Short mmCIF file of C-alpha atoms in Angstrom, two decimals:
data_model
loop_
_atom_site.label_atom_id
_atom_site.label_comp_id
_atom_site.label_asym_id
_atom_site.label_seq_id
_atom_site.Cartn_x
_atom_site.Cartn_y
_atom_site.Cartn_z
CA MET U 3 216.07 216.88 208.65
CA ALA U 4 213.89 215.27 206.75
CA ILE U 5 213.84 211.46 206.11
CA GLU U 6 212.94 210.80 202.26
CA GLU U 7 212.39 207.19 200.47
CA HIS U 8 214.29 206.66 197.45
CA PHE U 9 214.14 203.57 195.14
CA LEU U 10 216.41 201.78 192.94
CA GLU U 11 215.88 198.92 190.79
CA MET U 12 219.29 197.03 190.49
CA ARG U 13 219.59 194.66 187.57
CA GLY U 14 222.34 192.22 186.93
CA MET U 15 223.63 192.15 190.66
CA PRO U 16 223.04 189.08 192.70
CA HIS U 17 220.81 189.85 195.93
CA ARG U 18 223.82 188.61 197.92
CA ASP U 19 225.95 191.09 196.79
CA LEU U 20 223.63 193.71 197.79
CA GLU U 21 223.19 192.16 201.22
CA GLU U 22 226.88 191.42 201.78
CA TYR U 23 227.67 195.34 200.93
CA PHE U 24 225.20 196.47 203.23
CA LEU U 25 226.63 194.16 206.18
CA ALA U 26 230.41 195.17 205.01
CA ILE U 27 229.55 198.96 205.79
CA GLY U 28 228.39 198.26 209.12
CA GLY U 29 224.90 197.55 208.55
CA VAL U 30 222.48 195.37 210.88
CA ARG U 31 220.13 192.96 209.53
CA VAL U 32 216.85 193.65 211.54
CA GLY U 33 214.24 191.59 209.36
CA ARG U 34 213.93 190.10 206.19
CA GLY U 35 215.57 192.45 203.84
CA LEU U 36 215.77 195.05 206.17
CA TYR U 37 219.37 196.62 207.34
CA LEU U 38 219.79 199.47 209.64
CA VAL U 39 222.93 201.41 208.56
CA SER U 40 224.10 204.02 211.32
CA ASN U 41 220.98 206.49 211.35
CA TRP U 42 219.63 205.24 207.90
CA GLU U 43 218.18 202.17 206.70
CA VAL U 44 217.48 199.85 203.60
CA HIS U 45 215.25 197.51 202.66
CA LEU U 46 216.01 194.84 199.67
CA SER U 47 213.22 193.07 198.21
CA ASP U 48 213.18 189.60 197.16
CA GLU U 49 215.05 188.75 193.80
CA TRP U 50 213.24 188.41 190.74
CA THR U 51 214.40 187.84 187.00
CA CYS U 52 214.10 190.46 184.58
CA THR U 53 214.13 189.20 180.84
CA LEU U 54 215.74 191.22 178.09
CA GLY U 55 215.31 189.87 174.81
CA SER U 56 216.84 186.51 175.56
CA ILE U 57 218.77 187.38 178.50
CA GLN U 58 217.86 187.03 182.04
CA VAL U 59 219.41 189.06 185.02
CA PRO U 60 218.94 189.03 188.48
CA ALA U 61 216.84 192.08 189.91
CA THR U 62 216.06 193.40 193.23
CA LYS U 63 214.29 196.72 194.44
CA VAL U 64 216.50 198.77 196.89
CA THR U 65 214.52 201.26 199.12
CA PHE U 66 216.52 203.81 201.12
CA ARG U 67 214.99 205.82 203.88
CA VAL U 68 217.51 208.21 204.77
CA ASP U 69 217.73 211.78 205.70
CA GLU U 70 217.74 214.18 202.58
CA GLU U 71 220.93 215.91 203.31
CA GLU U 72 222.83 212.56 203.39
CA TRP U 73 221.26 210.91 200.29
CA PRO U 74 223.64 212.57 197.86
CA GLU U 75 226.81 210.85 199.64
CA ILE U 76 225.15 207.83 200.22
CA VAL U 77 224.03 206.97 196.64
CA LYS U 78 227.29 208.39 194.92
CA VAL U 79 229.25 205.65 197.19
CA PHE U 80 226.30 202.88 196.30
CA ARG U 81 226.52 203.46 192.73
CA LEU U 82 230.21 203.48 192.46
CA ARG U 83 230.46 200.25 194.36
CA PHE U 84 227.76 198.49 191.86
CA LEU U 85 229.15 200.20 188.84
CA SER U 86 229.54 197.82 185.99
CA ALA U 87 230.00 197.42 182.16
CA GLY U 88 228.51 195.04 180.01
CA GLY U 89 230.42 192.57 178.07
#
């Protein structure tokens, strides 16, 4: 059971939506941007603005510290929750 760090950069998602997600799945905020969820943890960076041409979107770096065996399911559920199409 090895703990790994995984990083995702979430663009176009407000920081508060990410916070609400981790709280909704049973996470507990234990520090600035740090959430404990069952037997893994996640850290949300401060939000910044990413400029893509003339468009500005919010961006947040999400760092997961999770058992390598649990990662595939955690990231699958997370990506499905924040799946979106442009428009």
